[in-house]
Coordinates of C-alpha atoms in Angstrom, one line a residue:
Chain P
M1 CA 13.8 -2.8 21.9
K2 CA 11.5 -5.8 22.5
V3 CA 8.2 -5.1 20.7
G4 CA 4.9 -6.9 20.8
L5 CA 2.0 -6.8 18.3
V6 CA -1.7 -7.4 18.9
G7 CA -3.9 -8.1 15.9
L8 CA -2.6 -9.8 12.7
G9 CA -5.0 -8.3 10.2
K10 CA -3.8 -6.4 7.2
M11 CA -2.3 -3.5 9.2
G12 CA -0.9 -5.9 11.8
M13 CA 0.9 -8.0 9.2
L14 CA 2.3 -4.9 7.6
H15 CA 3.6 -3.4 10.9
G16 CA 4.8 -6.8 12.1
A17 CA 6.9 -7.5 9.0
I18 CA 8.5 -4.0 9.1
L19 CA 9.3 -4.4 12.9
N20 CA 10.8 -7.8 12.3
A21 CA 13.0 -6.4 9.6
L22 CA 14.2 -3.2 11.4
D23 CA 17.5 -3.2 13.2
G24 CA 16.3 -1.1 16.1
A25 CA 13.3 -3.4 17.0
D26 CA 13.0 -7.0 18.0
L27 CA 9.5 -8.4 17.3
T28 CA 9.2 -10.8 20.3
A29 CA 5.5 -11.7 20.6
V30 CA 2.4 -11.5 18.5
C31 CA -1.2 -11.9 19.6
E32 CA -4.0 -12.9 17.2
A33 CA -7.4 -14.3 18.2
S34 CA -8.1 -16.1 14.9
D35 CA -6.7 -19.7 15.0
A36 CA -6.2 -19.8 11.2
L37 CA -4.1 -16.7 11.0
R38 CA -2.2 -17.3 14.2
E39 CA -1.3 -20.9 13.4
G40 CA -0.5 -20.0 9.8
F41 CA 2.1 -17.5 10.9
E42 CA 3.4 -19.5 13.8
A43 CA 4.3 -22.3 11.4
F44 CA 6.6 -20.1 9.4
V45 CA 7.9 -17.1 11.4
P46 CA 11.0 -18.0 13.4
G47 CA 11.9 -16.5 16.8
V48 CA 8.5 -15.0 17.7
R49 CA 6.1 -16.2 20.4
F50 CA 2.4 -16.3 19.4
Y51 CA -0.6 -15.8 21.7
E52 CA -4.3 -16.1 21.4
D53 CA -5.0 -13.7 24.3
Y54 CA -3.1 -10.4 24.9
R55 CA -3.4 -10.7 28.6
R56 CA -1.4 -13.9 28.6
M57 CA 1.1 -12.2 26.3
I58 CA 1.5 -9.3 28.8
A59 CA 1.9 -11.7 31.7
E60 CA 4.5 -13.9 29.9
V61 CA 6.6 -11.6 27.7
P62 CA 8.2 -8.4 28.9
V63 CA 7.8 -6.2 25.8
E64 CA 8.9 -2.6 26.0
A65 CA 6.6 -1.4 23.2
V66 CA 3.5 -2.7 21.5
F67 CA 1.6 -2.1 18.3
I68 CA -2.1 -2.5 18.6
T69 CA -3.7 -3.2 15.2
T70 CA -7.1 -4.8 16.2
P71 CA -10.6 -3.6 15.3
T72 CA -11.2 -0.2 16.8
E73 CA -13.6 -1.4 19.6
S74 CA -10.8 -3.1 21.4
H75 CA -8.2 -0.3 21.2
E76 CA -9.1 1.3 24.6
E77 CA -9.1 -1.9 26.6
I78 CA -5.9 -3.3 25.1
G79 CA -4.2 0.2 24.9
L80 CA -4.9 0.8 28.6
A81 CA -3.6 -2.6 29.6
F82 CA -0.2 -1.9 27.9
V83 CA 0.0 1.8 28.9
E84 CA -0.5 0.8 32.6
R85 CA 2.4 -1.7 32.3
G86 CA 4.6 1.3 31.2
C87 CA 4.9 0.2 27.6
H88 CA 5.3 2.5 24.7
V89 CA 2.2 2.1 22.6
F90 CA 1.3 2.5 18.9
I91 CA -2.4 2.3 18.1
E92 CA -3.6 2.1 14.5
K93 CA -6.0 4.9 13.6
P94 CA -8.6 5.8 14.8
L95 CA -7.3 5.9 18.3
A96 CA -10.6 4.6 19.8
L97 CA -14.3 4.4 19.2
D98 CA -15.0 8.1 20.1
S99 CA -13.5 11.1 21.8
F100 CA -14.5 9.9 25.3
S101 CA -12.7 6.6 24.9
S102 CA -9.7 8.4 23.3
R103 CA -9.5 10.8 26.2
R104 CA -9.2 7.9 28.7
L105 CA -6.2 6.7 26.7
V106 CA -4.6 10.1 26.6
E107 CA -5.0 10.5 30.4
A108 CA -3.5 7.1 31.2
A109 CA -0.6 7.7 28.8
S110 CA 0.2 11.1 30.3
I111 CA 0.4 9.5 33.8
A112 CA 2.6 6.6 32.5
S113 CA 4.7 9.2 30.5
T114 CA 5.5 6.7 27.7
T115 CA 5.8 7.3 24.0
T116 CA 2.5 7.0 22.2
M117 CA 1.6 7.2 18.5
V118 CA -1.6 6.9 16.4
G119 CA -1.2 5.4 12.9
F120 CA -1.6 8.6 10.9
M121 CA 0.7 7.4 8.2
M122 CA -0.1 10.1 5.8
R123 CA 2.2 12.4 7.8
Y124 CA 5.0 10.2 6.5
V125 CA 4.1 10.4 2.8
E126 CA 6.8 12.6 1.1
T127 CA 4.4 14.9 -0.6
F128 CA 2.2 15.6 2.5
Q129 CA 5.3 16.0 4.6
R130 CA 6.7 18.5 2.2
A131 CA 3.4 20.4 2.1
K132 CA 3.7 20.9 5.9
V133 CA 7.2 22.4 5.5
L134 CA 6.1 24.7 2.7
L135 CA 2.9 25.8 4.5
D136 CA 4.7 26.5 7.7
A137 CA 7.3 28.6 5.8
G138 CA 4.5 30.8 4.4
T139 CA 5.2 29.8 0.8
I140 CA 1.7 30.6 -0.4
G141 CA 1.2 33.4 2.1
R142 CA -1.6 33.3 4.7
P143 CA -3.9 30.3 4.0
I144 CA -7.5 31.5 3.3
S145 CA -9.4 28.5 1.9
F146 CA -9.0 24.8 1.2
K147 CA -10.7 21.8 -0.2
A148 CA -9.8 18.3 0.7
T149 CA -10.9 15.0 -0.8
V150 CA -10.4 11.4 0.2
Y151 CA -11.9 8.9 -2.3
T152 CA -11.8 5.2 -3.0
S153 CA -13.9 2.8 -5.0
Q154 CA -14.4 0.2 -2.3
L155 CA -18.0 -0.3 -1.4
F156 CA -21.1 -0.4 -3.6
E157 CA -23.2 -2.8 -1.6
S158 CA -23.6 -3.4 2.1
G159 CA -20.2 -4.4 3.5
K160 CA -19.4 -7.3 5.8
G161 CA -16.9 -7.4 8.7
W162 CA -16.0 -5.1 11.6
R163 CA -15.3 -2.0 9.5
Y164 CA -19.0 -1.7 8.6
S165 CA -20.3 -2.3 12.1
K166 CA -20.8 1.0 14.0
K167 CA -20.3 -0.9 17.3
A168 CA -16.9 -2.2 16.2
S169 CA -15.6 0.7 14.1
G170 CA -17.2 3.8 15.6
G171 CA -18.4 5.1 12.2
G172 CA -18.0 4.9 8.4
V173 CA -15.8 6.4 5.8
L174 CA -15.1 9.6 7.8
V175 CA -13.6 7.9 10.8
M176 CA -11.9 5.1 8.8
Q177 CA -10.5 7.1 5.9
G178 CA -11.5 10.8 6.0
I179 CA -9.7 10.9 9.4
H180 CA -6.4 11.0 7.6
A181 CA -7.3 14.3 6.0
L182 CA -8.7 15.6 9.3
D183 CA -5.4 14.8 10.9
L184 CA -3.3 16.4 8.1
L185 CA -5.5 19.6 8.2
S186 CA -5.1 19.8 12.0
W187 CA -1.4 19.2 11.6
Y188 CA -1.1 22.0 9.0
F189 CA -3.5 24.5 10.5
G190 CA -4.3 23.5 14.1
L191 CA -7.9 22.6 15.3
P192 CA -10.8 24.3 13.6
E193 CA -13.1 26.4 15.8
S194 CA -16.4 25.1 14.4
L195 CA -17.7 22.8 11.8
N196 CA -20.9 21.5 10.2
A197 CA -21.4 18.2 8.4
R198 CA -23.7 16.1 6.3
T199 CA -23.5 12.4 5.8
N200 CA -25.2 9.9 3.5
A201 CA -25.3 6.1 3.8
P202 CA -26.9 4.6 0.7
Y203 CA -25.1 1.3 1.1
S204 CA -24.1 0.9 4.7
G205 CA -27.2 2.2 6.5
E206 CA -25.9 2.5 10.1
I207 CA -22.5 4.1 9.1
E208 CA -21.8 6.8 6.5
D209 CA -20.5 6.1 2.9
F210 CA -20.3 9.8 2.1
A211 CA -19.3 12.7 4.4
H212 CA -19.1 16.4 3.6
V213 CA -17.5 18.5 6.4
N214 CA -17.2 22.3 6.4
M215 CA -14.7 23.8 8.8
A216 CA -13.7 27.2 10.0
W217 CA -10.6 28.4 11.9
P218 CA -10.3 31.4 14.2
G219 CA -7.9 33.4 11.9
G220 CA -10.3 33.4 8.9
L221 CA -9.3 30.1 7.2
S222 CA -12.2 28.0 6.1
G223 CA -12.7 25.0 3.9
F224 CA -14.3 21.6 3.4
L225 CA -13.5 17.9 3.4
D226 CA -15.4 15.6 1.1
C227 CA -14.8 11.8 1.5
S228 CA -16.3 8.6 0.3
W229 CA -15.5 5.0 -0.3
S230 CA -18.3 4.6 -2.8
V231 CA -17.2 6.8 -5.7
D232 CA -16.1 5.5 -9.1
N233 CA -12.6 5.4 -10.7
H234 CA -10.4 5.4 -7.6
R235 CA -8.6 2.1 -7.5
L236 CA -6.7 3.0 -4.3
M237 CA -7.5 5.5 -1.6
E238 CA -6.5 8.9 -2.9
T239 CA -6.2 12.1 -0.9
E240 CA -5.8 15.6 -2.2
I241 CA -5.7 18.9 -0.4
C242 CA -5.8 22.2 -2.3
V243 CA -5.0 25.3 -0.2
T244 CA -5.4 28.9 -1.5
G245 CA -3.4 31.5 0.3
D246 CA -3.1 35.3 -0.2
C247 CA -0.1 34.7 -2.5
G248 CA -1.0 31.6 -4.4
T249 CA -2.2 28.0 -4.3
L250 CA -0.7 24.7 -3.0
T251 CA -2.1 21.4 -4.2
V252 CA -0.9 18.2 -2.7
S253 CA -1.8 14.6 -3.4
D254 CA -0.3 11.2 -2.7
D255 CA 1.8 11.5 -5.9
V256 CA 2.7 15.2 -6.5
L257 CA 2.8 18.6 -4.9
Q258 CA 2.2 21.8 -7.0
I259 CA 2.5 25.4 -6.1
Y260 CA 1.1 28.3 -8.1
L261 CA 2.2 31.8 -7.1
R262 CA 0.4 34.9 -8.4
K263 CA 3.6 37.0 -7.9
P264 CA 7.1 36.2 -6.7
H265 CA 7.1 35.4 -3.0
L266 CA 9.9 34.5 -0.5
G267 CA 12.4 34.0 -3.3
R268 CA 10.2 31.8 -5.4
P269 CA 9.2 32.9 -8.9
A270 CA 5.6 33.5 -10.0
G271 CA 3.8 30.7 -11.8
W272 CA 3.9 26.9 -11.3
T273 CA 6.4 24.7 -9.5
L274 CA 6.0 21.0 -9.2
E275 CA 7.6 18.4 -6.9
S276 CA 6.8 14.8 -7.5
K277 CA 7.3 11.7 -5.3
P278 CA 10.6 10.7 -7.1
D279 CA 12.0 14.2 -6.4
L280 CA 11.3 13.8 -2.7
Y281 CA 12.0 10.1 -2.2
S282 CA 14.5 8.7 0.2
G283 CA 15.1 5.0 0.7
V284 CA 13.9 2.9 3.6
P285 CA 15.2 -0.5 4.9
I286 CA 12.0 -2.3 3.8
D287 CA 8.9 -1.2 1.8
I288 CA 5.7 -3.1 2.3
G289 CA 2.8 -1.3 0.8
G290 CA 4.5 2.1 0.9
A291 CA 7.8 3.6 2.3
H292 CA 5.7 5.9 4.5
Y293 CA 4.7 3.0 6.8
T294 CA 8.3 2.2 7.4
R295 CA 9.1 5.8 8.1
E296 CA 6.2 5.9 10.6
V297 CA 7.4 2.7 12.4
M298 CA 11.0 4.0 12.5
A299 CA 9.9 7.3 14.0
F300 CA 8.0 5.5 16.7
V301 CA 10.8 3.0 17.5
E302 CA 13.4 5.8 17.6
A303 CA 11.2 8.0 19.8
A304 CA 10.3 5.1 22.2
T305 CA 14.0 4.1 22.5
A306 CA 14.8 7.7 23.5
N307 CA 11.6 7.9 25.5
R308 CA 10.5 11.1 23.8
P309 CA 7.2 12.1 22.2
V310 CA 6.2 12.1 18.6
D311 CA 3.9 14.6 16.8
S312 CA 1.1 12.2 16.0
D313 CA 0.7 11.1 19.7
F314 CA -2.5 10.0 21.5
A315 CA -3.3 13.6 22.3
S316 CA -3.3 14.5 18.6
G317 CA -5.4 11.3 17.9
Y318 CA -7.8 12.5 20.5
R319 CA -8.1 16.0 19.0
V320 CA -8.9 14.5 15.6
Q321 CA -11.4 12.2 17.1
C322 CA -13.1 15.3 18.6
L323 CA -13.5 16.6 15.0
V324 CA -15.1 13.3 14.0
D325 CA -17.5 13.4 16.9
A326 CA -18.4 17.0 16.1
A327 CA -19.1 16.1 12.5
Y328 CA -21.4 13.2 13.6
T329 CA -23.1 15.5 16.1
S330 CA -23.7 18.1 13.3
A331 CA -24.9 15.5 10.8
K332 CA -27.5 14.3 13.3
S333 CA -28.9 17.8 13.4
A334 CA -29.1 18.0 9.6
G335 CA -25.8 20.0 9.3
G336 CA -26.2 22.4 12.2
P337 CA -23.0 24.2 13.3
V338 CA -21.0 22.6 16.2
R339 CA -18.3 24.3 18.1
V340 CA -15.4 21.9 18.5
A341 CA -14.7 23.1 22.0
E342 CA -18.1 21.8 23.1
I343 CA -17.1 18.3 22.1
A344 CA -13.5 18.5 23.2
G345 CA -14.0 20.4 26.5
D346 CA -11.0 22.1 28.1
G347 CA -7.3 21.6 27.8
I348 CA -7.1 20.0 24.3
A349 CA -5.4 22.7 22.3
Chain K
M1 CA 24.3 -21.2 -14.6
P2 CA 20.8 -19.9 -13.7
E3 CA 18.3 -19.5 -16.5
S4 CA 18.0 -16.0 -17.8
V5 CA 14.7 -14.0 -18.2
Q6 CA 13.7 -12.5 -21.5
K7 CA 15.5 -9.1 -22.1
L8 CA 12.6 -6.8 -22.9
I9 CA 9.2 -7.1 -21.3
L10 CA 6.3 -4.8 -21.9
G11 CA 4.7 -3.7 -18.6
H12 CA 0.9 -3.9 -18.0
N13 CA 0.1 -1.2 -15.6
Q14 CA -0.9 1.4 -18.2
F15 CA -3.4 -1.0 -19.7
F16 CA -5.3 -1.3 -16.5
G17 CA -5.4 2.3 -15.3
I18 CA -2.4 2.1 -12.9
S19 CA 0.0 4.9 -12.7
H20 CA 2.2 5.3 -9.7
L21 CA 2.8 9.0 -10.4
S22 CA -0.5 10.4 -11.5
S23 CA -4.0 9.1 -10.8
E24 CA -5.3 11.4 -13.5
R25 CA -3.0 10.0 -16.1
A26 CA -4.0 6.5 -15.0
I27 CA -7.6 7.3 -15.5
A28 CA -6.9 8.7 -19.0
R29 CA -5.0 5.6 -19.9
E30 CA -7.7 3.3 -18.7
R31 CA -10.1 5.0 -21.1
Q32 CA -7.6 4.6 -24.0
F33 CA -7.3 0.9 -23.2
S34 CA -10.8 0.0 -22.3
D35 CA -10.8 -1.7 -25.8
V36 CA -8.8 -4.9 -25.5
G37 CA -8.0 -4.6 -29.2
N38 CA -5.8 -1.5 -28.5
I39 CA -3.9 -3.5 -25.9
V40 CA -3.3 -6.5 -28.2
R41 CA -2.2 -4.3 -31.1
L42 CA 0.6 -2.8 -28.9
V43 CA 1.5 -6.2 -27.5
R44 CA 1.8 -7.7 -31.0
Y45 CA 3.9 -4.7 -32.1
A46 CA 6.3 -5.1 -29.2
Q47 CA 6.6 -8.8 -29.8
E48 CA 7.2 -8.6 -33.5
R49 CA 9.4 -5.5 -33.6
W50 CA 11.4 -6.1 -30.4
D51 CA 10.9 -9.8 -29.5
A52 CA 9.4 -8.5 -26.2
G53 CA 7.4 -10.4 -23.7
L54 CA 4.4 -9.2 -21.7
M55 CA 4.1 -8.7 -17.9
M56 CA 0.6 -9.4 -16.8
S57 CA -1.0 -9.0 -13.4
T58 CA -4.1 -10.9 -12.5
H59 CA -6.2 -7.8 -12.7
T60 CA -9.9 -8.7 -13.4
R61 CA -9.4 -7.3 -17.0
A62 CA -6.5 -9.6 -17.6
N63 CA -9.0 -12.3 -18.5
G64 CA -10.0 -10.4 -21.6
V65 CA -6.4 -9.8 -22.7
A66 CA -5.4 -13.4 -22.1
E67 CA -8.5 -14.5 -24.1
A68 CA -7.5 -12.2 -27.0
I69 CA -4.0 -13.6 -27.0
R70 CA -5.3 -17.1 -27.0
N71 CA -7.4 -16.3 -30.0
D72 CA -4.4 -15.0 -31.9
S73 CA -2.6 -18.2 -33.0
R74 CA 0.7 -16.5 -33.7
L75 CA 0.7 -14.4 -30.5
A76 CA -0.4 -17.4 -28.4
K77 CA 2.7 -19.4 -29.7
D78 CA 5.3 -16.6 -29.7
L79 CA 4.4 -14.2 -26.9
R80 CA 6.2 -15.1 -23.7
L81 CA 4.2 -14.2 -20.6
H82 CA 5.5 -13.1 -17.3
V83 CA 2.7 -13.2 -14.7
L84 CA 2.7 -11.1 -11.5
L85 CA 0.3 -12.4 -8.9
P86 CA -1.8 -11.8 -7.1
Y87 CA -3.5 -8.5 -8.1
M88 CA -3.1 -6.9 -4.7
A89 CA -5.6 -4.0 -4.9
K90 CA -8.4 -6.5 -5.4
Y91 CA -7.4 -8.4 -2.3
V92 CA -6.9 -5.2 -0.2
R93 CA -10.5 -4.2 -1.2
L94 CA -11.9 -7.6 -0.5
S95 CA -10.2 -7.9 2.8
N96 CA -11.4 -4.4 3.8
A97 CA -14.9 -5.5 2.9
R98 CA -14.8 -9.0 4.4
G99 CA -11.8 -9.3 6.8
L100 CA -8.7 -11.5 5.9
V101 CA -10.0 -14.8 7.1
G102 CA -13.4 -14.2 5.6
M103 CA -11.9 -13.2 2.3
V104 CA -9.8 -16.4 2.0
S105 CA -12.7 -18.6 2.9
D106 CA -14.9 -16.8 0.4
I107 CA -12.5 -17.3 -2.4
L108 CA -11.6 -20.8 -1.7
G109 CA -15.2 -21.7 -0.8
Q110 CA -16.6 -20.7 -4.1
T111 CA -18.3 -23.7 -5.8
T112 CA -17.1 -22.4 -9.2
W113 CA -13.5 -22.6 -8.2
A114 CA -13.9 -26.2 -6.7
E115 CA -15.7 -27.3 -9.9
R116 CA -13.1 -25.8 -12.2
F117 CA -10.5 -28.0 -10.4
G118 CA -12.8 -31.0 -10.5
L119 CA -12.8 -31.1 -6.7
G120 CA -16.4 -30.9 -5.8
L121 CA -17.6 -28.6 -3.0
K122 CA -16.6 -30.8 -0.2
A123 CA -12.9 -31.1 -1.3
G124 CA -12.9 -27.3 -1.9
M125 CA -14.0 -26.7 1.7
G126 CA -11.3 -29.1 2.8
V127 CA -8.7 -26.7 1.3
V128 CA -10.4 -23.9 3.2
K129 CA -9.8 -25.6 6.5
G130 CA -6.6 -27.3 5.5
D131 CA -2.9 -26.4 6.2
P132 CA -1.7 -22.9 5.1
L133 CA 0.4 -24.3 2.2
A134 CA -2.6 -26.0 0.7
K135 CA -4.4 -22.6 0.8
I136 CA -1.5 -20.8 -0.8
R137 CA -1.4 -23.5 -3.6
A138 CA -5.1 -23.1 -4.2
L139 CA -4.8 -19.3 -4.3
I140 CA -2.0 -19.5 -6.8
D141 CA -4.0 -21.9 -9.0
I142 CA -7.0 -19.6 -9.0
E143 CA -4.8 -16.6 -10.0
M144 CA -3.2 -18.6 -12.8
L145 CA -6.5 -19.7 -14.3
P146 CA -6.7 -16.9 -16.9
F147 CA -3.3 -17.9 -18.4
K148 CA -4.1 -21.5 -19.2
G149 CA -2.7 -22.6 -22.5
L150 CA -0.4 -19.6 -23.0
R151 CA 3.3 -19.5 -23.1
L152 CA 4.5 -18.9 -19.5
E153 CA 8.0 -17.9 -18.8
T154 CA 8.1 -16.4 -15.3
V155 CA 5.6 -16.3 -12.4
F156 CA 6.4 -13.4 -10.1
L157 CA 5.1 -13.0 -6.6
H158 CA 3.8 -9.5 -6.0
N159 CA 6.1 -7.2 -4.1
A160 CA 3.6 -6.6 -1.3
L161 CA 3.7 -10.4 -0.5
T162 CA 7.4 -10.9 -1.3
D163 CA 8.3 -8.1 1.1
L164 CA 5.9 -9.2 3.8
I165 CA 7.3 -12.7 3.7
A166 CA 10.9 -11.5 3.7
G167 CA 10.1 -9.0 6.5
F168 CA 8.8 -11.8 8.7
G169 CA 11.7 -14.1 7.6
M170 CA 9.4 -16.8 6.3
V171 CA 12.1 -18.3 4.1
D172 CA 10.3 -21.7 3.9
I173 CA 7.5 -20.0 1.9
L174 CA 10.0 -18.5 -0.6
V175 CA 11.3 -22.0 -1.2
F176 CA 7.8 -23.4 -1.4
F177 CA 6.8 -20.8 -4.0
C178 CA 9.8 -21.6 -6.2
D179 CA 9.2 -25.3 -6.0
Y180 CA 5.5 -25.0 -6.7
V181 CA 5.9 -22.7 -9.7
R182 CA 8.5 -25.0 -11.3
D183 CA 6.5 -28.2 -10.7
R184 CA 3.0 -27.1 -11.5
Y185 CA 3.6 -24.5 -14.2
Q186 CA 7.1 -25.4 -15.6
A187 CA 7.9 -21.7 -15.3
T188 CA 10.8 -19.7 -13.7
P189 CA 9.7 -18.5 -10.3
G190 CA 10.3 -14.9 -9.5
F191 CA 10.0 -12.4 -6.7
C192 CA 9.0 -8.8 -7.3
T193 CA 10.3 -6.5 -4.5
L194 CA 10.6 -3.0 -3.3
S195 CA 13.1 -4.1 -0.7
F196 CA 15.8 -5.5 -2.9
E197 CA 18.6 -5.8 -0.4
I198 CA 16.6 -7.6 2.2
V199 CA 15.0 -10.0 -0.3
V200 CA 18.3 -10.8 -1.9
E201 CA 19.7 -11.6 1.6
K202 CA 16.8 -14.0 2.4
L203 CA 17.0 -15.7 -1.0
T204 CA 20.7 -16.2 -0.5
A205 CA 20.1 -17.5 3.0
S206 CA 17.6 -20.0 1.7
G207 CA 19.9 -21.2 -1.1
I208 CA 17.5 -19.8 -3.9
T209 CA 20.1 -18.8 -6.5
D210 CA 18.0 -19.2 -9.7
A211 CA 14.7 -17.5 -9.0
A212 CA 14.4 -14.2 -10.8
V213 CA 14.2 -11.0 -8.8
M214 CA 12.4 -8.0 -10.2
A215 CA 13.1 -4.6 -8.5
P216 CA 13.2 -0.9 -9.3
F217 CA 16.5 0.2 -10.9
N218 CA 16.7 3.8 -12.1
P219 CA 19.3 6.6 -12.1
V220 CA 17.4 8.7 -9.5
G221 CA 17.1 5.8 -6.9
Y222 CA 13.3 6.0 -6.8
Q223 CA 12.0 3.1 -4.7
M224 CA 15.5 1.6 -4.5
N225 CA 15.6 0.4 -0.9
P226 CA 17.5 1.0 1.2
S227 CA 19.4 3.2 -1.3
R228 CA 20.6 3.1 -4.9
E229 CA 24.2 2.4 -4.0
R230 CA 23.2 -0.6 -1.7
C231 CA 20.9 -2.1 -4.3
E232 CA 23.6 -1.9 -6.9
R233 CA 26.0 -3.5 -4.5
A234 CA 23.5 -6.3 -3.6
A235 CA 22.9 -7.0 -7.3
G236 CA 26.6 -7.7 -7.7
M237 CA 26.5 -10.3 -5.0
V238 CA 24.0 -12.7 -6.3
S239 CA 23.7 -14.9 -9.4
N240 CA 19.8 -14.7 -9.6
P241 CA 18.5 -13.2 -12.9
I242 CA 17.6 -9.6 -12.2
V243 CA 14.8 -7.8 -13.9
A244 CA 14.8 -4.0 -13.6
M245 CA 11.4 -2.3 -13.2
S246 CA 10.5 1.4 -12.9
P247 CA 13.5 2.3 -15.1
L248 CA 11.8 5.6 -15.9
A249 CA 11.0 6.3 -12.2
A250 CA 7.3 7.0 -12.9
G251 CA 8.1 9.2 -15.9
H252 CA 10.8 11.1 -14.1
V253 CA 13.7 9.8 -16.2
S254 CA 14.1 9.8 -20.0
P255 CA 14.4 6.5 -21.8
G256 CA 17.9 7.5 -22.9
S257 CA 19.2 8.1 -19.3
A258 CA 17.5 4.9 -18.1
A259 CA 19.2 2.8 -20.8
Q260 CA 22.5 4.4 -20.1
Y261 CA 22.1 3.6 -16.4
L262 CA 21.1 0.0 -16.9
G263 CA 23.8 -0.5 -19.5
G264 CA 26.3 0.2 -16.8
L265 CA 24.9 -2.5 -14.4
Q266 CA 26.3 -5.7 -15.7
R267 CA 24.2 -8.0 -13.5
I268 CA 20.9 -6.7 -14.9
G269 CA 19.8 -8.6 -18.0
S270 CA 16.1 -7.7 -18.3
V271 CA 13.9 -4.7 -18.0
V272 CA 10.1 -4.3 -17.8
V273 CA 8.8 -1.0 -18.9
G274 CA 5.3 0.4 -19.7
A275 CA 4.5 2.0 -23.0
S276 CA 1.2 3.3 -24.4
S277 CA 2.0 3.8 -28.1
E278 CA 4.3 2.3 -30.8
T279 CA 6.5 5.4 -30.6
H280 CA 6.9 4.9 -26.9
I281 CA 7.8 1.3 -27.4
D282 CA 10.5 2.1 -30.0
E283 CA 11.9 4.9 -27.8
S284 CA 12.3 2.7 -24.7
F285 CA 13.1 -0.7 -26.2
G286 CA 15.5 0.7 -28.7
G287 CA 17.7 2.1 -26.0
F288 CA 17.5 -0.9 -23.7
Q289 CA 18.2 -3.3 -26.6
T290 CA 21.5 -1.5 -27.3
A291 CA 22.3 -1.3 -23.6
F292 CA 21.9 -5.0 -23.2
E293 CA 23.7 -6.0 -26.4
D294 CA 26.6 -7.5 -24.4
R295 CA 24.4 -9.8 -22.3

């Protein structure tokens, strides 16, 4: 499958190198607006055509699929251009600046009926993947309550670049990093019915550095997400979700998954069981910054080749973006409750 | 015959609060080693008792450790250093905060850097605008600054970069890195990788037969890509010195089983392993020493 890539930033490089190394994909064209980056890569990467403008790339190279890894503000425009050409499209998270913009992408993709994917790579981390299987199987009984945290020590003064500009990124730590946990929670439990949120922006001002989101589901599950890029002692982004059910507790992080059962349940003994990353590991052809990125790209390429959908498609990206919008709406009213359906409208579940 | 790499190398991650299995454990270790004296004590023990070298990333705190080694005349002379560059987490954070191009310009545009190389600001800015290889050269030199005057044996390129370069098939950069490390630092160039089979393939295709390759080798196949069996097979097909890392699979394998496993892989002549006490060091290095007796 001939694949194009738009945007050679950190995530673009990572996806480009994986695509170029995979057997099922043929990285044919790369678009990057920065001369220094583009020319640097062009000088050394054989067999790939480089473009400054994605419109020229579309006109000159017939790619079947594209990876869009540009700053969020251009996702909608570039995504629509490729979807309308009938391409299979991967867009790095978040899908777009807000739920309205995301919805336009979902609608265009459903008309074109191509494979779409949003870069929710945490779904391909072994531990979080395993948690989905265990929760679906009812391992800890009926989920009642959870707490989720996403922390990194990244920003302790005002940041520079597109990630810290509301116009270019759509928001702060919630939409850039906390969104991974929102996606996992929606993947595990479906969409919450309502939420309320508070944010705090001591460093960034126009976008949040801290977000605290309370959520409630129709069946009685409730819990909260706490995320920040301005906390101490977290060298890399770390995500943890702890779910308490009526039979026990499941705690899952990037490294390890632990289950505690109050009494024997579904053939498992009472007490602790632990599964760590090496227990769950399976090899990938190439690993650049984590095997989960490779699994994600492979899942997209396989689905696109067979023209079938993936779980983390544009529609799921849109639903998560509705949660983000709901949280921002709530934060504006000092944490007042917001029904997710009011943001998302009809036909999203 | 390609040069070999020191058999036993003490890893550095635990000193700088890095644990690939447990963030909590990493934080606890960082507290234990916030005193550079505790690090140097263990490094000295490993060197004297086991003739071991030290792997060092260019973590911000590496400066303090390098300084302490320089101040210890015996260690400065005897301890063989294996540098792993760059310290990726720092660059990921910087590029998140500043963008990739902005980050490179910031680093290379620093007056302090230009002054340290006797370039003056104008020449420093020339590098910023210059060709990509000049930028890479300058970035390597900046990363190498803390190790000036120490006994360098190997300079490894970090796996995130090795694997990125190999994925894109930029073999000219692999060759360039080897040449530059030999010419400028008189050290053995090396490539750290989590994609052993692909990297070995690219090195062979570019005729690089003597650079070291450092990759995970452990009996459970953790991070051995694409699989344990294929990594073992690939190891048998090259003459490059191979350094096994993650032999304990992030604490998942006992030092005894790790030593037994590596002992059975004839092509592996070196191992890098972390340890946070003298007892740990003896446990790990004792087994590996025996396993490597024949090589």
